[in-house]
mmCIF file of C-alpha atoms in Angstrom:
data_model
loop_
_atom_site.group_PDB
_atom_site.id
_atom_site.type_symbol
_atom_site.label_atom_id
_atom_site.label_comp_id
_atom_site.label_asym_id
_atom_site.label_seq_id
_atom_site.Cartn_x
_atom_site.Cartn_y
_atom_site.Cartn_z
ATOM 1 C CA MET U 1 140.662 -93.842 -69.626
ATOM 2 C CA ASP U 2 140.099 -91.345 -66.748
ATOM 3 C CA VAL U 3 140.881 -91.881 -63.174
ATOM 4 C CA ARG U 4 137.540 -93.395 -62.116
ATOM 5 C CA GLN U 5 137.608 -95.893 -64.970
ATOM 6 C CA SER U 6 141.164 -96.875 -64.462
ATOM 7 C CA ALA U 7 140.872 -97.244 -60.713
ATOM 8 C CA ALA U 8 137.802 -99.517 -61.178
ATOM 9 C CA TYR U 9 139.714 -101.490 -63.783
ATOM 10 C CA LEU U 10 142.738 -101.949 -61.450
ATOM 11 C CA GLY U 11 140.427 -102.600 -58.408
ATOM 12 C CA ILE U 12 141.942 -99.768 -56.338
ATOM 13 C CA SER U 13 140.508 -96.446 -55.058
ATOM 14 C CA ASP U 14 140.660 -93.245 -57.024
ATOM 15 C CA ASP U 15 142.874 -91.641 -54.273
ATOM 16 C CA THR U 16 145.415 -94.547 -54.542
ATOM 17 C CA LEU U 17 145.528 -94.134 -58.265
ATOM 18 C CA TYR U 18 146.069 -90.380 -58.015
ATOM 19 C CA ARG U 19 148.953 -91.081 -55.653
ATOM 20 C CA TYR U 20 150.418 -93.827 -57.858
ATOM 21 C CA ALA U 21 150.171 -91.521 -60.876
ATOM 22 C CA SER U 22 151.771 -88.564 -59.200
ATOM 23 C CA GLU U 23 154.588 -90.655 -57.926
ATOM 24 C CA GLY U 24 155.216 -92.217 -61.355
ATOM 25 C CA PHE U 25 154.364 -95.663 -60.129
ATOM 26 C CA VAL U 26 151.775 -96.312 -62.870
ATOM 27 C CA PRO U 27 152.028 -95.323 -66.547
ATOM 28 C CA ALA U 28 149.915 -92.149 -66.850
ATOM 29 C CA PHE U 29 149.935 -88.759 -68.456
ATOM 30 C CA LYS U 30 148.278 -85.425 -67.781
ATOM 31 C CA LEU U 31 145.937 -83.954 -70.376
ATOM 32 C CA GLY U 32 145.470 -80.383 -69.098
ATOM 33 C CA ASN U 33 145.065 -80.895 -65.387
ATOM 34 C CA ARG U 34 143.493 -84.322 -65.560
ATOM 35 C CA TRP U 35 145.260 -87.747 -65.309
ATOM 36 C CA ARG U 36 144.707 -90.083 -68.309
ATOM 37 C CA PHE U 37 145.599 -93.798 -68.622
ATOM 38 C CA ARG U 38 145.929 -96.168 -71.617
ATOM 39 C CA LYS U 39 144.472 -99.579 -70.968
ATOM 40 C CA SER U 40 147.301 -101.282 -72.935
ATOM 41 C CA LEU U 41 149.916 -99.655 -70.780
ATOM 42 C CA LEU U 42 148.014 -100.497 -67.557
ATOM 43 C CA ASP U 43 147.819 -104.151 -68.801
ATOM 44 C CA ALA U 44 151.600 -104.183 -69.416
ATOM 45 C CA TRP U 45 152.296 -102.554 -66.053
ATOM 46 C CA MET U 46 150.102 -105.198 -64.295
ATOM 47 C CA ASP U 47 151.944 -107.943 -66.088
ATOM 48 C CA LYS U 48 155.273 -106.551 -65.005
ATOM 49 C CA GLN U 49 154.044 -106.137 -61.409
ATOM 50 C CA SER U 50 152.798 -109.708 -61.222
ATOM 51 C CA GLY U 51 155.916 -111.179 -62.900
ATOM 52 C CA ALA U 52 153.776 -112.605 -65.638
ATOM 53 C CA ALA U 53 155.380 -113.024 -69.094
ATOM 54 C CA PRO U 54 153.932 -110.729 -71.701
ATOM 55 C CA ALA U 55 151.383 -112.310 -74.078
ATOM 56 C CA PRO U 56 153.010 -113.496 -77.373
ATOM 57 C CA LYS U 57 152.443 -111.317 -80.359
ATOM 58 C CA ALA U 58 150.499 -112.680 -83.243
ATOM 59 C CA THR U 59 152.612 -113.319 -86.317
ATOM 60 C CA ALA U 60 151.660 -112.816 -89.979
ATOM 61 C CA ARG U 61 151.362 -115.978 -92.064
#
């Protein structure tokens, strides 16, 4: 996801997300000169920030 999509998903401003990404506060990577975010990593980061336990993984039967 790009900055605009990720900021909307997190409910924060683009500027705040840029700052968080450049400070290494959120999981992000640069593709060229643009920040990119993986939804799965943002979900895990939000769980960690909120103290929520990770969702259990499905097991094969």
